[in-house]
């Protein structure tokens, strides 16, 4: 649940009042002069996803995908999934549904509290 909140905050580009662990990790990487180059979602075993963080100095570290994605969103790193993961867990969205999803995203981006009015 914590990772989902961290991902949502990063997507909304809303800084938390105090740095979250992922913000701290990003800041430590910056202070050390190391960048996060990519996140690779490498496997899905027994319903559990596995990821690797790939750093600018060539080092790779195994990590949970949720933490990896939260960090990638904060650093601008690219996120990849292996072909095997996509084949096993990917979902194909038909083109006509993709248009509807995009329309809904635009609606959510532009809605305000005033659009709901008051009850009674």
CSV table of N, CA and C in Angstrom, one decimal:
chain,number,residue,atom,x,y,z
A,1,UNK,N,0.8,-1.2,0.0
A,1,UNK,CA,0.0,0.0,0.0
A,1,UNK,C,0.9,1.3,0.0
A,2,UNK,N,1.9,1.2,0.7
A,2,UNK,CA,2.8,2.4,0.8
A,2,UNK,C,3.4,2.7,-0.6
A,3,UNK,N,3.8,1.6,-1.3
A,3,UNK,CA,4.4,1.8,-2.6
A,3,UNK,C,3.4,2.4,-3.6
A,4,UNK,N,2.1,2.0,-3.5
A,4,UNK,CA,1.1,2.5,-4.3
A,4,UNK,C,0.9,4.0,-4.1
A,5,UNK,N,0.9,4.4,-2.8
A,5,UNK,CA,0.9,5.9,-2.5
A,5,UNK,C,2.1,6.6,-3.0
A,6,UNK,N,3.2,6.0,-2.9
A,6,UNK,CA,4.4,6.7,-3.4
A,6,UNK,C,4.4,6.8,-4.9
A,7,UNK,N,3.9,5.8,-5.6
A,7,UNK,CA,3.7,5.9,-7.1
A,7,UNK,C,2.7,7.0,-7.5
A,8,UNK,N,1.6,7.0,-6.8
A,8,UNK,CA,0.5,8.0,-7.1
A,8,UNK,C,1.0,9.4,-6.8
A,9,UNK,N,1.8,9.6,-5.8
A,9,UNK,CA,2.3,11.0,-5.5
A,9,UNK,C,3.3,11.4,-6.6
A,10,UNK,N,4.1,10.5,-7.0
A,10,UNK,CA,5.1,10.8,-8.1
A,10,UNK,C,4.4,11.1,-9.4
A,11,UNK,N,3.3,10.3,-9.7
A,11,UNK,CA,2.6,10.6,-10.9
A,11,UNK,C,1.9,11.9,-10.9
A,12,UNK,N,1.4,12.3,-9.7
A,12,UNK,CA,0.7,13.6,-9.6
A,12,UNK,C,1.7,14.8,-9.4
A,13,UNK,N,3.0,14.4,-9.3
A,13,UNK,CA,4.0,15.4,-9.1
A,13,UNK,C,3.7,16.3,-8.0
A,14,UNK,N,3.2,15.7,-6.9
A,14,UNK,CA,3.0,16.4,-5.6
A,14,UNK,C,4.0,16.0,-4.6
A,15,UNK,N,4.9,16.9,-4.2
A,15,UNK,CA,5.9,16.5,-3.2
A,15,UNK,C,5.2,16.3,-1.9
A,16,UNK,N,5.6,15.3,-1.1
A,16,UNK,CA,5.0,15.1,0.2
A,16,UNK,C,5.6,16.1,1.2
A,17,UNK,N,4.9,16.3,2.3
A,17,UNK,CA,5.5,17.3,3.3
A,17,UNK,C,6.9,16.9,3.8
A,18,UNK,N,7.1,15.6,3.9
A,18,UNK,CA,8.5,15.1,4.3
A,18,UNK,C,8.9,14.1,3.2
A,19,UNK,N,10.2,14.0,2.9
A,19,UNK,CA,10.6,13.1,1.8
A,19,UNK,C,10.2,11.6,2.2
A,20,UNK,N,9.7,10.9,1.2
A,20,UNK,CA,9.4,9.5,1.4
A,20,UNK,C,10.7,8.7,1.1
A,21,UNK,N,10.7,7.5,1.4
A,21,UNK,CA,12.0,6.7,1.2
A,21,UNK,C,12.4,6.8,-0.2
A,22,UNK,N,11.5,6.7,-1.2
A,22,UNK,CA,11.9,6.8,-2.6
A,22,UNK,C,12.5,8.2,-2.9
A,23,UNK,N,12.0,9.2,-2.3
A,23,UNK,CA,12.6,10.6,-2.5
A,23,UNK,C,14.0,10.6,-1.9
A,24,UNK,N,14.2,10.0,-0.7
A,24,UNK,CA,15.5,9.9,-0.1
A,24,UNK,C,16.5,9.2,-1.0
A,25,UNK,N,16.1,8.0,-1.5
A,25,UNK,CA,16.9,7.2,-2.3
A,25,UNK,C,17.4,8.0,-3.6
A,26,UNK,N,16.4,8.7,-4.2
A,26,UNK,CA,16.7,9.6,-5.3
A,26,UNK,C,17.8,10.6,-5.0
A,27,UNK,N,17.6,11.3,-3.8
A,27,UNK,CA,18.5,12.3,-3.4
A,27,UNK,C,19.9,11.8,-3.1
A,28,UNK,N,19.9,10.6,-2.5
A,28,UNK,CA,21.2,9.9,-2.2
A,28,UNK,C,22.0,9.6,-3.5
A,29,UNK,N,21.2,9.0,-4.4
A,29,UNK,CA,21.8,8.8,-5.8
A,29,UNK,C,22.4,10.0,-6.4
A,30,UNK,N,21.7,11.1,-6.3
A,30,UNK,CA,22.1,12.4,-6.8
A,30,UNK,C,23.4,12.9,-6.1
A,31,UNK,N,23.4,12.8,-4.8
A,31,UNK,CA,24.5,13.2,-4.0
A,31,UNK,C,25.8,12.4,-4.3
A,32,UNK,N,25.6,11.1,-4.7
A,32,UNK,CA,26.7,10.2,-5.0
A,32,UNK,C,27.1,10.3,-6.5
A,33,UNK,N,26.3,11.1,-7.3
A,33,UNK,CA,26.6,11.2,-8.7
A,33,UNK,C,26.3,10.0,-9.5
A,34,UNK,N,25.3,9.2,-9.1
A,34,UNK,CA,24.9,8.0,-9.8
A,34,UNK,C,23.5,8.2,-10.2
A,35,UNK,N,23.2,7.9,-11.4
A,35,UNK,CA,21.8,8.0,-11.9
A,35,UNK,C,21.1,6.6,-12.1
A,36,UNK,N,19.8,6.6,-12.0
A,36,UNK,CA,19.1,5.4,-12.3
A,36,UNK,C,18.8,5.4,-13.8
A,37,UNK,N,19.4,4.5,-14.5
A,37,UNK,CA,19.3,4.5,-16.0
A,37,UNK,C,18.0,3.8,-16.4
A,38,UNK,N,17.7,2.7,-15.8
A,38,UNK,CA,16.5,2.0,-16.2
A,38,UNK,C,16.0,1.0,-15.1
A,39,UNK,N,14.7,0.7,-15.2
A,39,UNK,CA,14.1,-0.4,-14.4
A,39,UNK,C,13.7,-1.5,-15.3
A,40,UNK,N,14.1,-2.7,-15.0
A,40,UNK,CA,13.8,-3.8,-15.9
A,40,UNK,C,12.9,-4.8,-15.0
A,41,UNK,N,11.7,-5.0,-15.5
A,41,UNK,CA,10.8,-6.0,-14.8
A,41,UNK,C,11.2,-7.3,-15.5
A,42,UNK,N,11.9,-8.2,-14.8
A,42,UNK,CA,12.6,-9.3,-15.4
A,42,UNK,C,11.9,-10.6,-15.3
A,43,UNK,N,11.0,-10.8,-14.4
A,43,UNK,CA,10.4,-12.1,-14.2
A,43,UNK,C,9.1,-12.0,-13.5
A,44,UNK,N,8.3,-13.1,-13.7
A,44,UNK,CA,7.1,-13.3,-12.9
A,44,UNK,C,7.1,-14.8,-12.5
A,45,UNK,N,7.3,-15.0,-11.2
A,45,UNK,CA,7.3,-16.4,-10.7
A,45,UNK,C,6.3,-16.6,-9.6
A,46,UNK,N,5.4,-17.5,-9.7
A,46,UNK,CA,4.4,-17.8,-8.7
A,46,UNK,C,3.6,-16.6,-8.3
A,47,UNK,N,3.3,-15.8,-9.3
A,47,UNK,CA,2.5,-14.6,-9.1
A,47,UNK,C,3.3,-13.4,-8.5
A,48,UNK,N,4.6,-13.5,-8.4
A,48,UNK,CA,5.4,-12.4,-7.9
A,48,UNK,C,6.3,-11.9,-9.0
A,49,UNK,N,6.2,-10.5,-9.2
A,49,UNK,CA,7.1,-9.9,-10.1
A,49,UNK,C,8.5,-9.6,-9.5
A,50,UNK,N,9.5,-9.6,-10.4
A,50,UNK,CA,10.9,-9.3,-10.0
A,50,UNK,C,11.4,-8.2,-10.9
A,51,UNK,N,12.2,-7.3,-10.3
A,51,UNK,CA,12.8,-6.2,-11.1
A,51,UNK,C,14.3,-6.0,-10.8
A,52,UNK,N,15.0,-5.4,-11.7
A,52,UNK,CA,16.3,-5.0,-11.5
A,52,UNK,C,16.4,-3.5,-11.7
A,53,UNK,N,17.2,-2.8,-10.9
A,53,UNK,CA,17.5,-1.4,-11.1
A,53,UNK,C,18.9,-1.3,-11.8
A,54,UNK,N,19.0,-0.6,-12.8
A,54,UNK,CA,20.2,-0.5,-13.6
A,54,UNK,C,20.7,1.0,-13.4
A,55,UNK,N,21.9,1.1,-12.8
A,55,UNK,CA,22.5,2.4,-12.5
A,55,UNK,C,23.5,2.8,-13.6
A,56,UNK,N,23.7,4.1,-13.6
A,56,UNK,CA,24.6,4.7,-14.6
A,56,UNK,C,26.1,4.2,-14.5
A,57,UNK,N,26.4,3.7,-13.4
A,57,UNK,CA,27.8,3.1,-13.2
A,57,UNK,C,27.9,1.7,-13.6
A,58,UNK,N,26.8,1.1,-14.2
A,58,UNK,CA,26.8,-0.3,-14.6
A,58,UNK,C,26.3,-1.3,-13.6
A,59,UNK,N,26.1,-0.9,-12.4
A,59,UNK,CA,25.7,-1.8,-11.3
A,59,UNK,C,24.2,-2.0,-11.5
A,60,UNK,N,23.8,-3.3,-11.2
A,60,UNK,CA,22.4,-3.7,-11.2
A,60,UNK,C,22.1,-4.3,-9.9
A,61,UNK,N,20.9,-3.9,-9.4
A,61,UNK,CA,20.5,-4.3,-8.0
A,61,UNK,C,19.0,-4.9,-8.2
A,62,UNK,N,18.8,-6.0,-7.6
A,62,UNK,CA,17.4,-6.6,-7.6
A,62,UNK,C,16.6,-5.8,-6.6
A,63,UNK,N,15.3,-5.6,-7.0
A,63,UNK,CA,14.4,-4.8,-6.2
A,63,UNK,C,13.0,-5.2,-6.5
A,64,UNK,N,12.1,-4.8,-5.6
A,64,UNK,CA,10.6,-5.0,-5.8
A,64,UNK,C,10.2,-4.1,-7.0
A,65,UNK,N,9.4,-4.5,-7.9
A,65,UNK,CA,8.9,-3.7,-8.9
A,65,UNK,C,8.2,-2.4,-8.4
A,66,UNK,N,7.4,-2.5,-7.4
A,66,UNK,CA,6.7,-1.4,-6.9
A,66,UNK,C,7.7,-0.3,-6.4
A,67,UNK,N,8.7,-0.7,-5.7
A,67,UNK,CA,9.8,0.3,-5.3
A,67,UNK,C,10.5,0.9,-6.5
A,68,UNK,N,10.8,0.0,-7.5
A,68,UNK,CA,11.5,0.3,-8.7
A,68,UNK,C,10.7,1.4,-9.5
A,69,UNK,N,9.4,1.1,-9.7
A,69,UNK,CA,8.6,2.1,-10.4
A,69,UNK,C,8.5,3.4,-9.7
A,70,UNK,N,8.3,3.4,-8.4
A,70,UNK,CA,8.2,4.6,-7.6
A,70,UNK,C,9.5,5.4,-7.8
A,71,UNK,N,10.7,4.8,-7.8
A,71,UNK,CA,11.9,5.5,-8.0
A,71,UNK,C,12.1,5.9,-9.4
A,72,UNK,N,11.7,5.1,-10.4
A,72,UNK,CA,11.8,5.5,-11.8
A,72,UNK,C,11.0,6.8,-12.1
A,73,UNK,N,9.8,6.9,-11.5
A,73,UNK,CA,9.0,8.0,-11.7
A,73,UNK,C,9.6,9.3,-11.1
A,74,UNK,N,10.4,9.1,-10.1
A,74,UNK,CA,11.0,10.3,-9.4
A,74,UNK,C,12.3,10.7,-10.2
A,75,UNK,N,12.9,9.8,-10.9
A,75,UNK,CA,14.2,10.1,-11.6
A,75,UNK,C,14.1,10.2,-13.1
A,76,UNK,N,13.0,9.8,-13.6
A,76,UNK,CA,12.8,9.9,-15.1
A,76,UNK,C,13.4,8.7,-15.8
A,77,UNK,N,13.8,7.7,-15.0
A,77,UNK,CA,14.3,6.5,-15.6
A,77,UNK,C,13.3,5.7,-16.5
A,78,UNK,N,13.7,5.0,-17.5
A,78,UNK,CA,12.8,4.3,-18.3
A,78,UNK,C,12.5,3.0,-17.7
A,79,UNK,N,11.3,2.5,-17.9
A,79,UNK,CA,10.8,1.2,-17.3
A,79,UNK,C,10.6,0.2,-18.5
A,80,UNK,N,11.2,-1.0,-18.4
A,80,UNK,CA,11.0,-2.0,-19.4
A,80,UNK,C,10.5,-3.3,-18.7
A,81,UNK,N,9.9,-4.1,-19.5
A,81,UNK,CA,9.5,-5.4,-19.1
A,81,UNK,C,10.0,-6.5,-20.1
A,82,UNK,N,10.5,-7.6,-19.6
A,82,UNK,CA,10.9,-8.6,-20.5
A,82,UNK,C,9.8,-9.2,-21.3
A,83,UNK,N,10.1,-9.7,-22.4
A,83,UNK,CA,9.1,-10.3,-23.3
A,83,UNK,C,8.3,-11.4,-22.6
A,84,UNK,N,9.0,-12.2,-21.8
A,84,UNK,CA,8.3,-13.2,-21.0
A,84,UNK,C,7.3,-12.7,-20.1
A,85,UNK,N,7.6,-11.6,-19.4
A,85,UNK,CA,6.6,-11.0,-18.5
A,85,UNK,C,5.5,-10.4,-19.2
A,86,UNK,N,5.7,-9.8,-20.4
A,86,UNK,CA,4.6,-9.2,-21.2
A,86,UNK,C,3.7,-10.3,-21.7
A,87,UNK,N,4.3,-11.4,-22.1
A,87,UNK,CA,3.5,-12.5,-22.6
A,87,UNK,C,2.7,-13.1,-21.6
A,88,UNK,N,3.2,-13.2,-20.3
A,88,UNK,CA,2.5,-13.9,-19.3
A,88,UNK,C,1.5,-12.9,-18.6
A,89,UNK,N,1.8,-11.7,-18.4
A,89,UNK,CA,1.0,-10.8,-17.6
A,89,UNK,C,0.4,-9.6,-18.4
A,90,UNK,N,0.8,-9.4,-19.6
A,90,UNK,CA,0.3,-8.3,-20.4
A,90,UNK,C,-1.1,-8.4,-20.7
A,91,UNK,N,-1.7,-7.2,-20.9
A,91,UNK,CA,-3.1,-7.1,-21.3
A,91,UNK,C,-3.2,-6.3,-22.5
A,92,UNK,N,-3.9,-6.8,-23.5
A,92,UNK,CA,-4.1,-6.1,-24.8
A,92,UNK,C,-5.3,-5.3,-24.7
A,93,UNK,N,-5.2,-4.0,-25.0
A,93,UNK,CA,-6.4,-3.1,-24.9
A,93,UNK,C,-6.7,-2.8,-26.4
A,94,UNK,N,-7.9,-3.2,-26.8
A,94,UNK,CA,-8.3,-2.9,-28.2
A,94,UNK,C,-8.3,-1.4,-28.5
A,95,UNK,N,-8.0,-1.0,-29.7
A,95,UNK,CA,-7.9,0.4,-30.1
A,95,UNK,C,-9.1,1.2,-29.7
A,96,UNK,N,-10.3,0.6,-29.9
A,96,UNK,CA,-11.5,1.4,-29.5
A,96,UNK,C,-11.6,1.7,-28.0
A,97,UNK,N,-11.1,0.8,-27.2
A,97,UNK,CA,-11.1,1.0,-25.8
A,97,UNK,C,-10.0,2.0,-25.4
A,98,UNK,N,-8.9,2.0,-26.1
A,98,UNK,CA,-7.8,2.9,-25.8
A,98,UNK,C,-8.3,4.4,-26.0
A,99,UNK,N,-9.1,4.6,-27.0
A,99,UNK,CA,-9.7,5.9,-27.2
A,99,UNK,C,-10.6,6.3,-26.0
A,100,UNK,N,-11.4,5.4,-25.5
A,100,UNK,CA,-12.2,5.7,-24.4
A,100,UNK,C,-11.4,5.9,-23.1
A,101,UNK,N,-10.4,5.2,-22.9
A,101,UNK,CA,-9.5,5.4,-21.8
A,101,UNK,C,-8.9,6.8,-21.8
A,102,UNK,N,-8.4,7.2,-23.0
A,102,UNK,CA,-7.8,8.5,-23.2
A,102,UNK,C,-8.8,9.6,-22.9
A,103,UNK,N,-10.0,9.4,-23.4
A,103,UNK,CA,-11.1,10.4,-23.1
A,103,UNK,C,-11.4,10.5,-21.6
A,104,UNK,N,-11.4,9.4,-20.9
A,104,UNK,CA,-11.6,9.4,-19.5
A,104,UNK,C,-10.4,10.1,-18.7
A,105,UNK,N,-9.2,9.8,-19.2
A,105,UNK,CA,-8.0,10.5,-18.6
A,105,UNK,C,-8.2,12.0,-18.7
A,106,UNK,N,-8.5,12.5,-19.9
A,106,UNK,CA,-8.7,13.9,-20.1
A,106,UNK,C,-9.8,14.5,-19.2
A,107,UNK,N,-10.9,13.7,-19.0
A,107,UNK,CA,-12.0,14.1,-18.2
A,107,UNK,C,-11.4,14.3,-16.7
A,108,UNK,N,-10.7,13.3,-16.3
A,108,UNK,CA,-10.1,13.4,-14.9
A,108,UNK,C,-9.1,14.5,-14.7
A,109,UNK,N,-8.4,14.8,-15.8
A,109,UNK,CA,-7.4,15.9,-15.7
A,109,UNK,C,-8.1,17.2,-15.6
A,110,UNK,N,-9.3,17.4,-16.1
A,110,UNK,CA,-9.9,18.7,-16.2
A,110,UNK,C,-11.1,18.9,-15.2
A,111,UNK,N,-11.5,17.9,-14.5
A,111,UNK,CA,-12.6,18.0,-13.6
A,111,UNK,C,-12.2,18.8,-12.3
A,112,UNK,N,-13.1,19.6,-11.8
A,112,UNK,CA,-12.9,20.3,-10.6
A,112,UNK,C,-13.9,20.0,-9.6
A,113,UNK,N,-13.7,20.3,-8.3
A,113,UNK,CA,-14.7,20.1,-7.3
A,113,UNK,C,-16.0,20.8,-7.6
A,114,UNK,N,-15.9,22.0,-8.2
A,114,UNK,CA,-17.1,22.7,-8.5
A,114,UNK,C,-18.0,22.0,-9.5
A,115,UNK,N,-17.5,21.1,-10.3
A,115,UNK,CA,-18.3,20.4,-11.3
A,115,UNK,C,-19.3,19.4,-10.6
A,116,UNK,N,-19.1,19.1,-9.3
A,116,UNK,CA,-20.0,18.2,-8.7
A,116,UNK,C,-21.2,18.9,-8.0
A,117,UNK,N,-21.1,20.2,-7.7
A,117,UNK,CA,-22.2,20.9,-7.1
A,117,UNK,C,-22.4,20.4,-5.7
A,118,UNK,N,-23.5,20.8,-5.1
A,118,UNK,CA,-23.9,20.5,-3.7
A,118,UNK,C,-25.2,19.7,-3.7
A,119,UNK,N,-25.2,18.7,-2.7
A,119,UNK,CA,-26.5,18.0,-2.6
A,119,UNK,C,-27.5,18.8,-1.8
A,120,UNK,N,-28.8,18.5,-2.1
A,120,UNK,CA,-29.8,19.1,-1.3
A,120,UNK,C,-30.4,20.3,-1.9
